[in-house]
Coordinates of C-alpha atoms and ligand atoms in Angstrom, one line a residue:
M57 CA -10.8 -51.7 73.1
C58 CA -11.8 -55.0 74.4
G59 CA -15.1 -55.8 76.0
I60 CA -15.9 -58.6 78.7
V61 CA -18.8 -59.8 80.2
G62 CA -20.0 -62.5 81.9
Y63 CA -23.1 -64.1 84.1
V64 CA -23.9 -66.2 86.6
G65 CA -27.5 -66.6 87.6
K66 CA -30.9 -68.2 86.3
R67 CA -31.3 -66.7 83.0
S68 CA -29.7 -68.1 79.4
A69 CA -26.2 -67.0 80.3
S70 CA -25.9 -66.8 76.1
E71 CA -28.5 -64.8 75.6
V72 CA -27.2 -62.3 78.7
I73 CA -23.6 -62.1 77.1
I74 CA -24.5 -61.4 73.4
K75 CA -27.0 -59.0 74.3
G76 CA -24.0 -57.8 76.5
L77 CA -21.3 -58.1 73.7
H78 CA -23.5 -56.0 71.5
R79 CA -23.9 -53.4 74.1
L80 CA -20.1 -53.6 74.6
E81 CA -19.2 -53.1 70.4
Y82 CA -19.2 -49.1 70.8
R83 CA -15.6 -49.9 72.7
G84 CA -14.3 -51.0 69.3
Y85 CA -13.2 -54.8 68.1
D86 CA -12.1 -57.1 65.9
S87 CA -13.5 -60.6 66.5
A88 CA -15.5 -61.6 69.7
G89 CA -16.7 -64.9 71.4
I90 CA -18.4 -66.6 74.3
A91 CA -18.2 -69.4 76.5
T92 CA -20.7 -71.2 79.0
L93 CA -20.7 -74.2 81.2
N94 CA -23.0 -77.2 81.4
D95 CA -21.6 -80.6 81.5
E96 CA -19.5 -79.6 78.9
L97 CA -17.1 -76.0 78.5
N98 CA -19.2 -74.9 75.2
V99 CA -16.4 -72.2 73.1
V100 CA -17.9 -70.3 70.6
K101 CA -15.6 -67.4 69.0
V102 CA -15.3 -65.5 65.3
K103 CA -13.8 -63.2 63.8
G104 CA -15.8 -60.0 62.8
K105 CA -19.0 -58.9 64.2
V106 CA -20.9 -59.6 67.4
G107 CA -24.1 -60.8 65.0
V108 CA -21.8 -63.2 63.4
L109 CA -21.3 -64.7 66.9
G110 CA -25.2 -64.5 68.1
E111 CA -26.6 -66.5 65.0
L112 CA -23.4 -69.2 65.6
V113 CA -24.6 -69.5 69.1
R114 CA -28.6 -69.8 68.4
K115 CA -27.2 -72.3 65.5
K116 CA -25.1 -74.2 68.2
K117 CA -28.1 -74.1 70.6
V118 CA -25.3 -72.8 73.0
K119 CA -26.6 -73.4 76.7
G120 CA -25.0 -73.6 80.1
N121 CA -24.3 -71.4 83.1
P122 CA -22.3 -69.2 84.1
G123 CA -21.2 -67.8 81.0
I124 CA -18.8 -65.2 79.8
G125 CA -17.8 -63.4 76.7
H126 CA -15.4 -61.2 74.7
T127 CA -14.6 -58.2 72.1
R128 CA -11.5 -58.8 71.1
W129 CA -9.3 -55.7 69.5
A130 CA -6.1 -56.9 68.3
T131 CA -3.0 -55.7 69.8
H132 CA -0.6 -59.6 69.7
G133 CA -1.6 -61.5 66.6
E134 CA -3.7 -60.5 63.7
P135 CA -7.9 -61.0 64.7
N136 CA -8.6 -64.4 63.5
D137 CA -11.0 -66.8 64.9
I138 CA -8.1 -68.6 67.1
N139 CA -6.6 -65.6 68.1
A140 CA -10.5 -64.5 69.6
H141 CA -11.3 -65.2 73.0
P142 CA -11.9 -66.9 75.2
H143 CA -8.6 -69.3 75.4
T144 CA -9.4 -73.0 76.7
G145 CA -5.8 -73.9 77.4
A146 CA -4.8 -77.9 76.2
F147 CA -7.2 -79.5 78.4
R148 CA -10.2 -77.4 77.7
R149 CA -11.0 -77.5 81.6
F150 CA -11.6 -73.8 81.5
A151 CA -12.1 -70.7 79.5
L152 CA -10.5 -67.2 80.3
V153 CA -11.6 -63.7 78.6
H154 CA -8.5 -61.1 79.0
N155 CA -8.3 -57.0 78.6
G156 CA -5.0 -55.8 78.5
I157 CA -1.4 -57.0 77.8
I158 CA 0.6 -59.6 79.0
E159 CA 4.2 -58.1 78.4
N160 CA 6.4 -61.0 79.8
Y161 CA 4.5 -63.0 77.3
D162 CA 7.3 -64.1 75.0
V163 CA 9.4 -65.4 77.9
L164 CA 6.6 -67.5 79.4
R165 CA 5.5 -69.1 76.5
Q166 CA 9.3 -70.0 75.6
D167 CA 9.4 -71.6 78.8
L168 CA 6.0 -73.2 78.7
E169 CA 7.0 -74.3 75.5
K170 CA 9.8 -75.9 76.5
K171 CA 7.9 -78.1 79.3
G172 CA 5.9 -79.1 76.4
H173 CA 2.7 -76.9 75.8
K174 CA 1.6 -76.4 72.3
F175 CA 0.0 -73.1 71.1
E176 CA -2.5 -72.6 68.6
G177 CA -2.6 -68.7 68.2
D178 CA -0.2 -65.7 68.7
T179 CA -1.9 -64.1 71.1
D180 CA -0.9 -63.1 75.6
T181 CA -3.8 -64.5 76.4
E182 CA -3.3 -67.9 75.3
V183 CA -0.2 -68.2 77.1
L184 CA -1.7 -67.1 80.1
A185 CA -4.6 -69.9 80.1
H186 CA -1.2 -72.1 79.8
L187 CA 0.4 -70.8 82.7
I188 CA -2.9 -71.4 84.6
E189 CA -2.9 -74.9 83.6
E190 CA 0.4 -75.4 83.8
I191 CA 0.3 -74.3 87.9
H192 CA -2.9 -76.5 88.3
E193 CA -1.9 -79.1 86.5
L194 CA 1.8 -79.7 88.2
S195 CA 0.1 -78.7 92.2
D196 CA -2.4 -79.8 94.6
I197 CA -3.5 -76.1 94.6
D198 CA -6.9 -75.1 94.4
F199 CA -8.2 -73.4 90.8
F200 CA -8.5 -69.7 92.4
Q201 CA -4.8 -70.3 93.8
A202 CA -3.7 -71.0 90.6
V203 CA -5.1 -68.2 88.8
Q204 CA -3.5 -66.2 91.7
Q205 CA -0.3 -67.6 91.2
A206 CA 0.1 -67.3 87.7
L207 CA -1.3 -63.6 87.9
L208 CA 1.7 -62.7 90.5
Q209 CA 4.2 -64.4 87.5
V210 CA 2.3 -61.8 84.6
E211 CA 3.8 -58.4 84.1
G212 CA 1.5 -55.9 82.2
T213 CA -2.2 -55.4 82.9
Y214 CA -5.2 -57.4 83.0
G215 CA -9.2 -57.5 83.3
I216 CA -9.8 -61.5 83.4
A217 CA -12.9 -63.8 83.9
I218 CA -12.5 -67.4 83.8
I219 CA -15.0 -70.5 84.4
H220 CA -14.0 -73.6 84.9
K221 CA -15.8 -76.7 84.3
Y222 CA -15.3 -78.1 87.6
H223 CA -16.3 -75.2 89.7
P224 CA -20.0 -74.7 88.2
D225 CA -21.9 -71.3 89.4
Q226 CA -18.7 -69.3 89.7
I227 CA -16.6 -66.9 87.7
I228 CA -13.6 -65.9 88.9
A229 CA -12.6 -62.2 87.8
A230 CA -9.4 -60.0 88.7
R231 CA -8.0 -56.9 87.4
K232 CA -4.9 -55.2 87.0
G233 CA -4.5 -52.0 85.1
A234 CA -7.8 -53.1 83.3
P235 CA -11.2 -51.6 84.1
L236 CA -13.2 -54.8 85.2
L237 CA -16.5 -54.2 87.7
I238 CA -18.9 -56.8 89.2
G239 CA -23.1 -56.5 88.8
I240 CA -25.3 -57.2 92.0
G241 CA -28.5 -58.6 91.0
D242 CA -31.2 -60.3 92.9
N243 CA -29.6 -64.2 92.8
E244 CA -27.4 -63.3 89.8
H245 CA -24.2 -61.7 89.2
F246 CA -22.6 -59.7 86.5
V247 CA -18.9 -59.3 85.7
A248 CA -18.4 -56.7 82.9
S249 CA -15.2 -54.1 81.8
D250 CA -17.8 -51.3 82.1
A251 CA -21.5 -50.8 82.8
S252 CA -23.2 -50.5 79.6
P253 CA -23.9 -54.6 79.2
I254 CA -25.5 -54.7 82.6
I255 CA -27.4 -51.4 83.0
E256 CA -30.7 -53.2 81.8
Y257 CA -30.4 -55.6 84.8
T258 CA -28.7 -54.0 88.0
Q259 CA -27.6 -50.3 89.1
K260 CA -25.8 -51.7 92.0
V261 CA -21.6 -52.4 90.9
V262 CA -18.8 -53.2 93.2
Y263 CA -15.2 -51.9 91.2
L264 CA -12.5 -54.1 91.4
E265 CA -9.2 -52.1 92.1
D266 CA -5.6 -53.3 90.9
E267 CA -5.0 -56.8 92.1
E268 CA -8.1 -57.6 93.5
M269 CA -9.4 -61.3 92.3
A270 CA -13.1 -61.9 93.3
V271 CA -15.2 -65.2 93.1
I272 CA -18.7 -64.6 91.5
T273 CA -21.7 -67.0 92.2
S274 CA -25.6 -66.6 91.6
S275 CA -25.6 -65.8 95.1
G276 CA -22.9 -63.6 96.0
Y277 CA -19.1 -62.5 95.5
E278 CA -16.1 -62.7 97.6
V279 CA -13.1 -59.9 96.9
S280 CA -9.7 -60.5 97.8
T281 CA -6.5 -59.2 97.3
L282 CA -4.1 -60.9 94.7
K283 CA -2.2 -62.0 98.2
N284 CA -5.2 -63.3 99.7
V285 CA -6.3 -60.3 102.0
P286 CA -9.9 -60.7 102.1
L287 CA -11.8 -57.1 101.7
T288 CA -14.8 -55.4 101.9
K289 CA -16.0 -53.3 98.9
E290 CA -18.3 -50.6 98.9
V291 CA -21.1 -51.1 96.5
H292 CA -21.8 -47.8 94.2
E293 CA -25.3 -47.0 92.1
L294 CA -25.0 -46.1 88.5
A295 CA -25.1 -42.8 87.2
M296 CA -26.9 -44.1 83.5
N297 CA -29.9 -45.7 82.9
L298 CA -30.6 -47.9 79.9
E299 CA -32.1 -44.8 77.4
Q300 CA -28.6 -42.7 77.5
I301 CA -27.0 -45.7 75.5
E302 CA -29.9 -46.7 73.2
K303 CA -30.0 -44.9 69.9
G304 CA -33.7 -43.3 70.4
G305 CA -34.3 -43.5 66.8
F306 CA -31.2 -42.0 65.7
P307 CA -29.5 -43.9 62.8
H308 CA -26.4 -43.8 64.5
F309 CA -24.7 -42.9 68.4
M310 CA -22.6 -39.9 67.0
L311 CA -25.8 -37.9 65.1
K312 CA -27.5 -38.6 68.0
E313 CA -25.0 -37.4 70.7
I314 CA -24.3 -34.9 68.5
S315 CA -27.8 -33.7 68.7
E316 CA -28.1 -34.0 72.2
Q317 CA -25.2 -31.2 73.3
S318 CA -27.6 -28.3 73.7
D319 CA -28.9 -30.2 76.8
T320 CA -25.2 -32.0 77.9
I321 CA -23.8 -28.8 77.9
A322 CA -26.4 -27.2 80.2
D323 CA -26.4 -30.3 82.2
C324 CA -22.8 -30.0 82.5
M325 CA -23.6 -26.3 83.6
R326 CA -26.4 -26.7 85.9
G327 CA -26.0 -25.3 89.6
R328 CA -22.2 -24.6 88.8
L329 CA -22.7 -21.3 86.6
I330 CA -25.1 -19.4 88.6
V331 CA -25.9 -16.3 86.4
G332 CA -27.9 -14.3 88.9
E333 CA -25.2 -13.9 91.2
N334 CA -22.6 -13.9 89.1
R335 CA -20.4 -16.8 89.8
I336 CA -19.4 -20.2 89.3
Q337 CA -19.5 -22.9 91.9
L338 CA -17.7 -26.1 91.0
G339 CA -17.9 -28.3 94.4
G340 CA -15.4 -30.4 93.1
L341 CA -12.9 -28.0 93.6
D342 CA -13.4 -27.2 96.9
G343 CA -10.5 -26.6 99.2
V344 CA -8.5 -27.5 96.2
L345 CA -8.6 -24.2 94.4
D346 CA -5.8 -22.0 96.1
R347 CA -3.3 -24.8 95.3
L348 CA -4.0 -24.7 91.9
I349 CA -4.2 -20.8 91.0
N350 CA -0.9 -20.8 93.4
A351 CA 0.9 -23.7 91.5
R352 CA 4.3 -23.6 89.9
R353 CA 3.1 -25.1 87.0
V354 CA -0.4 -26.3 85.9
I355 CA -0.1 -28.9 83.0
I356 CA -3.0 -30.5 81.2
A357 CA -2.6 -34.2 80.1
A358 CA -4.9 -36.4 77.4
C359 CA -5.0 -38.4 74.7
G360 CA -7.2 -37.5 70.9
T361 CA -10.5 -35.5 71.6
S362 CA -10.0 -34.4 74.8
W363 CA -6.0 -33.3 75.0
H364 CA -7.9 -31.2 72.2
A365 CA -10.2 -29.6 74.4
G366 CA -6.9 -29.6 76.9
L367 CA -5.3 -27.2 74.3
V368 CA -8.9 -25.3 74.3
G369 CA -8.2 -25.1 78.3
E370 CA -5.2 -23.9 77.9
Y371 CA -5.7 -20.5 76.2
L372 CA -9.2 -20.5 78.3
F373 CA -7.1 -20.3 81.5
E374 CA -4.6 -17.9 80.3
Y375 CA -6.7 -15.2 78.6
L376 CA -9.2 -15.6 81.3
A377 CA -7.1 -16.3 84.5
H378 CA -3.6 -15.3 83.6
I379 CA -2.4 -18.2 84.8
P380 CA 0.2 -20.2 82.1
V381 CA -0.1 -23.8 81.3
E382 CA 1.4 -26.6 79.6
V383 CA -0.6 -29.3 77.8
E384 CA 1.2 -32.7 76.8
Y385 CA 0.2 -35.7 75.4
A386 CA -0.8 -38.1 78.2
S387 CA 2.1 -40.9 76.3
E388 CA 4.8 -38.5 76.3
F389 CA 4.2 -37.0 79.3
R390 CA 6.4 -39.4 81.1
Y391 CA 9.6 -38.2 79.4
H392 CA 9.2 -35.3 81.3
E393 CA 7.6 -36.4 84.3
Q394 CA 10.7 -36.1 86.7
L395 CA 10.3 -32.3 86.6
I396 CA 7.0 -32.4 88.6
D397 CA 7.2 -32.4 92.2
E398 CA 4.2 -30.7 95.0
R399 CA 4.7 -27.5 93.6
D400 CA 2.9 -28.4 90.6
V401 CA -0.7 -29.4 89.5
L402 CA -1.8 -31.8 86.7
I403 CA -5.2 -31.7 85.3
V404 CA -6.0 -35.0 83.1
I405 CA -9.2 -34.8 81.0
S406 CA -10.6 -38.4 79.7
Q407 CA -14.3 -38.7 78.8
S408 CA -13.9 -42.7 79.8
G409 CA -11.6 -42.0 82.8
E410 CA -10.1 -45.5 81.6
T411 CA -7.1 -44.4 79.1
A412 CA -4.1 -46.4 79.5
D413 CA -1.6 -43.5 79.0
T414 CA -3.9 -40.7 81.0
L415 CA -3.7 -42.7 84.0
A416 CA -0.1 -43.5 84.0
A417 CA 0.5 -39.8 83.8
L418 CA -1.8 -39.1 86.8
R419 CA -0.1 -42.0 88.6
K420 CA 3.6 -40.4 87.6
A421 CA 2.2 -36.9 89.2
K422 CA 0.8 -38.3 92.0
K423 CA 4.3 -40.4 92.6
R424 CA 6.1 -37.2 92.3
G425 CA 3.9 -35.3 94.7
A426 CA 1.6 -33.1 92.3
M427 CA -1.4 -32.8 93.3
V428 CA -3.5 -34.4 90.2
L429 CA -7.5 -33.2 89.2
G430 CA -9.5 -34.8 87.0
I431 CA -12.2 -33.8 83.9
C432 CA -13.8 -37.2 83.3
N433 CA -17.1 -38.4 82.0
V434 CA -17.8 -41.2 83.8
V435 CA -18.5 -41.3 87.1
G436 CA -16.7 -44.2 89.2
S437 CA -13.9 -45.0 86.4
T438 CA -10.6 -45.6 87.6
I439 CA -9.0 -41.4 86.7
A440 CA -12.1 -40.6 88.8
R441 CA -11.3 -42.5 91.4
E442 CA -7.4 -41.8 91.8
T443 CA -7.6 -37.9 91.3
D444 CA -7.0 -35.9 94.3
A445 CA -10.4 -34.1 93.3
G446 CA -12.1 -32.8 90.0
V447 CA -15.4 -32.4 88.0
F448 CA -17.3 -34.6 86.2
T449 CA -18.7 -33.3 82.6
H450 CA -22.4 -35.0 83.1
A451 CA -22.5 -35.4 79.2
G452 CA -24.0 -38.9 79.8
P453 CA -23.0 -42.0 78.2
E454 CA -21.0 -41.4 74.9
I455 CA -21.0 -44.5 72.7
G456 CA -20.0 -43.2 69.4
V457 CA -16.2 -43.8 69.3
A458 CA -15.7 -40.2 67.4
S459 CA -16.1 -38.2 70.6
T460 CA -18.4 -35.2 70.3
K461 CA -20.8 -34.3 73.3
A462 CA -17.9 -35.1 75.8
F463 CA -15.7 -32.8 74.2
T464 CA -18.0 -29.5 74.5
A465 CA -18.7 -31.0 78.2
Q466 CA -15.2 -30.8 78.6
V467 CA -14.7 -27.4 77.3
T468 CA -17.3 -26.3 79.4
V469 CA -15.9 -27.4 82.3
L470 CA -12.8 -25.7 81.3
T471 CA -14.3 -22.5 80.7
M472 CA -16.1 -22.6 84.0
M473 CA -12.7 -23.6 85.5
A474 CA -11.1 -20.6 84.0
L475 CA -13.6 -18.2 85.3
L476 CA -13.6 -19.3 89.0
M477 CA -10.0 -18.9 88.7
G478 CA -10.2 -15.8 86.8
R479 CA -12.6 -14.5 89.5
E480 CA -10.4 -16.1 92.5
N481 CA -7.4 -14.2 91.4
G482 CA -8.6 -11.0 90.3
M483 CA -8.2 -11.2 86.6
I484 CA -12.1 -11.0 85.7
S485 CA -13.5 -7.6 86.9
D486 CA -17.3 -7.9 87.8
D487 CA -18.7 -6.2 84.4
R488 CA -16.6 -8.8 82.5
M489 CA -17.6 -11.5 84.8
Q490 CA -21.4 -10.8 84.1
E491 CA -21.0 -10.5 80.3
L492 CA -19.0 -13.9 80.4
T493 CA -21.3 -16.1 82.5
R494 CA -24.5 -14.4 80.3
E495 CA -23.3 -15.4 77.2
L496 CA -22.4 -19.0 78.7
N497 CA -25.6 -19.3 79.6
E498 CA -26.5 -18.6 76.2
I499 CA -24.8 -21.3 74.5
P500 CA -26.9 -24.4 74.9
K501 CA -29.6 -21.9 72.7
K502 CA -26.8 -21.2 70.0
V503 CA -25.9 -25.0 69.9
K504 CA -29.6 -25.8 69.4
D505 CA -30.0 -23.2 66.7
I506 CA -27.2 -24.9 64.8
L507 CA -29.0 -28.1 65.5
K508 CA -32.2 -27.1 64.0
D509 CA -31.2 -27.2 60.1
T510 CA -28.5 -29.0 59.2
S511 CA -29.4 -29.1 55.4
H512 CA -26.8 -26.6 54.1
I513 CA -23.7 -29.1 55.9
Q514 CA -25.4 -32.0 54.6
E515 CA -25.1 -30.3 51.2
I516 CA -21.4 -29.1 51.1
A517 CA -20.7 -32.9 52.7
S518 CA -22.3 -34.4 49.5
L519 CA -20.0 -31.9 47.3
F520 CA -16.6 -33.3 49.2
T521 CA -17.9 -37.1 49.6
Y522 CA -14.9 -38.2 47.6
A523 CA -12.3 -35.8 48.3
P524 CA -9.1 -37.5 49.3
N525 CA -7.5 -34.6 51.7
F526 CA -9.3 -32.1 53.7
L527 CA -6.9 -28.5 55.3
Y528 CA -8.6 -27.2 58.6
L529 CA -7.6 -23.8 59.8
G530 CA -8.0 -22.0 62.7
R531 CA -6.5 -19.6 65.0
S532 CA -6.2 -18.8 68.5
Y533 CA -9.2 -20.5 70.5
N534 CA -10.3 -21.7 67.1
F535 CA -6.6 -24.1 66.3
P536 CA -7.8 -26.6 68.4
V537 CA -10.8 -26.9 67.0
A538 CA -9.5 -27.3 63.7
L539 CA -7.5 -30.4 64.9
E540 CA -10.3 -31.5 66.1
G541 CA -12.5 -30.6 63.1
A542 CA -9.5 -33.2 61.1
L543 CA -9.6 -35.7 63.7
K544 CA -13.4 -36.3 63.5
L545 CA -13.0 -36.8 59.6
K546 CA -10.4 -39.1 59.7
E547 CA -11.6 -41.1 62.6
I548 CA -14.9 -41.7 60.7
S549 CA -14.6 -41.9 56.7
Y550 CA -11.2 -42.4 56.5
I551 CA -10.1 -39.1 54.4
H552 CA -6.8 -37.6 55.0
A553 CA -7.1 -34.3 56.9
E554 CA -4.7 -32.3 58.7
G555 CA -5.7 -29.5 60.8
Y556 CA -3.1 -26.4 61.5
P557 CA -2.7 -22.7 63.4
A558 CA -4.0 -20.8 60.2
A559 CA -0.7 -19.1 59.5
E560 CA 1.2 -22.2 59.8
M561 CA -0.6 -22.9 56.8
K562 CA 2.7 -20.8 54.8
H563 CA 5.4 -23.2 56.4
G564 CA 3.7 -26.3 54.6
P565 CA 0.4 -27.3 53.6
I566 CA 0.1 -24.2 51.2
A567 CA 2.3 -26.4 48.9
L568 CA -0.7 -29.0 49.0
I569 CA -3.3 -26.3 47.9
D570 CA -5.2 -26.5 44.5
E571 CA -8.6 -26.3 43.0
H572 CA -9.2 -29.8 44.3
M573 CA -8.1 -29.0 48.3
P574 CA -11.0 -28.4 50.7
V575 CA -10.0 -26.0 53.0
V576 CA -12.4 -25.3 56.0
V577 CA -11.7 -22.1 57.8
I578 CA -12.8 -21.5 61.4
A579 CA -12.7 -17.5 61.1
A580 CA -14.9 -17.5 64.0
T581 CA -12.6 -15.1 66.6
D582 CA -12.8 -11.7 66.5
H583 CA -9.5 -10.4 67.5
T584 CA -7.8 -12.7 65.0
N585 CA -10.3 -12.1 62.3
D586 CA -8.3 -9.5 59.9
K587 CA -5.7 -11.9 59.7
M588 CA -7.5 -14.8 59.1
I589 CA -9.0 -12.8 56.4
S590 CA -5.8 -12.4 54.8
N591 CA -5.2 -17.2 55.1
V592 CA -8.2 -17.2 53.5
E593 CA -7.1 -15.1 50.4
E594 CA -4.0 -16.9 50.4
V595 CA -6.0 -20.3 49.7
K596 CA -8.3 -18.6 47.4
A597 CA -5.4 -17.1 45.1
R598 CA -4.5 -20.6 44.9
K599 CA -7.8 -21.9 44.0
G600 CA -8.5 -24.0 47.3
R601 CA -11.9 -24.4 48.0
I602 CA -12.8 -22.8 51.2
I603 CA -15.7 -23.6 53.6
A604 CA -16.0 -21.2 56.1
I605 CA -17.4 -21.2 59.8
S606 CA -18.3 -18.1 60.7
S607 CA -20.6 -16.1 62.5
N608 CA -23.3 -13.8 61.4
G609 CA -21.1 -10.1 61.6
Q610 CA -18.0 -11.7 60.0
S611 CA -19.2 -11.1 56.0
K612 CA -15.8 -10.6 54.8
V613 CA -14.9 -14.3 55.4
A614 CA -18.4 -15.2 54.2
R615 CA -18.0 -13.6 50.9
L616 CA -14.4 -14.8 49.7
A617 CA -15.2 -18.3 50.5
E618 CA -17.0 -20.8 48.2
F619 CA -19.2 -22.0 51.1
N620 CA -20.0 -20.4 54.2
I621 CA -21.6 -22.1 57.3
N622 CA -22.9 -19.3 59.7
I623 CA -22.9 -20.2 63.2
P624 CA -24.2 -17.6 66.2
E625 CA -22.0 -14.8 67.0
V626 CA -20.5 -15.5 70.7
H627 CA -17.9 -14.0 72.7
D628 CA -14.4 -14.8 71.3
C629 CA -13.1 -17.2 74.1
L630 CA -16.9 -19.2 73.5
T631 CA -16.3 -19.9 69.8
P632 CA -15.3 -23.4 70.5
L633 CA -18.4 -24.4 71.9
V634 CA -20.1 -23.8 68.9
A635 CA -17.6 -23.2 65.7
V636 CA -17.0 -27.5 66.4
I637 CA -20.8 -28.5 66.3
P638 CA -20.8 -28.0 62.4
L639 CA -17.6 -29.9 61.6
Q640 CA -19.0 -32.9 64.0
L641 CA -22.1 -32.8 61.1
L642 CA -19.6 -32.4 58.5
S643 CA -17.6 -35.4 58.8
Y644 CA -21.1 -37.7 59.9
F645 CA -22.6 -36.8 56.6
I646 CA -19.6 -37.7 54.8
A647 CA -19.2 -40.9 56.5
V648 CA -22.3 -41.5 55.6
N649 CA -21.9 -41.1 52.1
R650 CA -19.2 -43.0 52.1
K651 CA -20.8 -45.8 53.4
C652 CA -18.7 -45.8 56.5
N653 CA -19.2 -47.5 59.8
V654 CA -20.0 -44.4 61.4
D655 CA -20.2 -45.6 65.3
Q656 CA -17.6 -47.9 65.4
P657 CA -14.4 -47.4 62.9
R658 CA -12.2 -49.7 61.6
N659 CA -9.1 -49.8 64.0
L660 CA -10.5 -47.6 66.8
A661 CA -11.4 -47.9 70.2
K662 CA -13.4 -45.7 72.2
S663 CA -11.2 -46.4 75.5
V664 CA -7.8 -47.0 74.9
T665 CA -6.9 -49.4 77.8
V666 CA -3.1 -50.4 76.2
E667 CA 0.0 -48.4 76.7
Ligands
G6P971 C1 -9.7 -43.2 71.9 C2 -11.4 -42.6 71.7 C3 -11.2 -40.7 71.0 C4 -11.0 -40.3 73.0 C5 -9.3 -40.6 73.3 C6 -9.0 -40.6 74.4 O1 -8.9 -42.6 70.6 O2 -11.3 -43.0 69.9 O3 -12.5 -40.4 71.1 O4 -10.7 -38.9 72.5 O5 -9.4 -42.4 72.9 O6 -10.2 -41.0 75.2 P1 -10.9 -40.3 76.6 O7 -11.9 -41.3 77.4 O8 -9.2 -40.8 77.6 O9 -11.3 -39.2 76.2

């Protein structure tokens, strides 16, 4: 989704911004732009890649300071040069970049058009720029107040950064619903939609909250509410470093992140899984565990891959702790939200901690008195800050748009939560706990074993690179893994793929199976194994091309399948953590073979900050 970076200080603003925009590319975008100030307001913007923008900026020798930059992911108006940000208004005295959606832009635009404003493009942001201009030109208030008044008139969400020709050494920033932070340097300051573009310059940040504005100069910053109440903000230390957001010798972030999973799962369990003492310790849930265990209902809400992790969580909570769970798409949760009250607990899962629908679900549940817990990766993110309590996944920054290590870390957290709850409410005996904690502790090593030699998966990938469709089947814990495998393939290789609970295949998808259809069967759970064998037979009888993911013990499935990818044997409830790895790799290799943009797939955004 759109990205913002702004700089004021002694460095070349255009260099800091172009580099920053490259770091923001992972969020997904279709155009990019920059504005800097010297005597003039310089604006350069293009449809397409930051690399092209960088070339233009160099060619045009764009100088000046301060500066703001933007990567745009189109919502209103097609991706083209005109709709790209920054927007300037008619008089070109200021430049504005914006993340989010101005929902009442149409009414505002009609009103401004009646007053004589002419619009070049179709974006809601251009309307905001004209609105600010209109207010400023027609009154004797200063520019900051004009921005403030304009923002009070808009409905929707925004994270904005503005520079003005007559206010050199200054960036105005404001936030409502779209994340924005201020980076604090030594006689230099930054503004950004996330920490990735500023991490190489500073670790100190201030997070803006909704309806807060800031004036940022090279020597400092001042934050106030939209209604002008000055605020003193807490300075946070970032929990990431530059190395974590660079590729480290891998051709793609996605492969780097897949390969990191034995470490990230171990990091996620560190200090929390205490095998010697046969227990789990999750400091983030201290004081809320009773309420969680005794909740009338536990609901998990999330989007995309995080929703798949939530589905695995449902099996884990129900089987291990006997706690019934409902899993909702965060975007659908709003239709059920009126049934929630203080007796319920909502668990939101989000890698970025900024997904708009997940945040909306959180806020709605909170408003109705429910306790809201979070499972987030990004420390300091809005969701992490607004939940009552929660557990961080500690997977490190995930840059590839297709989520991989965040998924396994989320499932690891959910497993630990299920074990903790199951112990607490007496559903897991000492012996069982010992067996499960030992096995969980072994997972990083088993993941490493899968990653050691991926040549077999590469061979299978090359055979099916041009398949137009894929079917993924799984049962029980691995039904969500089938969904996740299909999603990974769709996201990065643009092959149509569907995930199904294996038995449901008979109620529709079986009609699609012929000798051209690759069917990936995740046959790694013991207690459903017999039934899975029958499903595999059904596919085989229709000449489907079976790619099995099975653990060493399950030779029957391996024999029936045309291809078998072995995964180490683990306890049923832990299979998602190992079974998903070959599926991530399969989609990665297929996407590379198809020459797709693996890290930045078309139309997708890493962090979806609009509802
Ligand atoms: C986008 C990303 C997915 C991610 C989903 C939820 O669609 O492309 O990879 O799973 O958002 O994001 P979250 O940050 O809330 O986990």
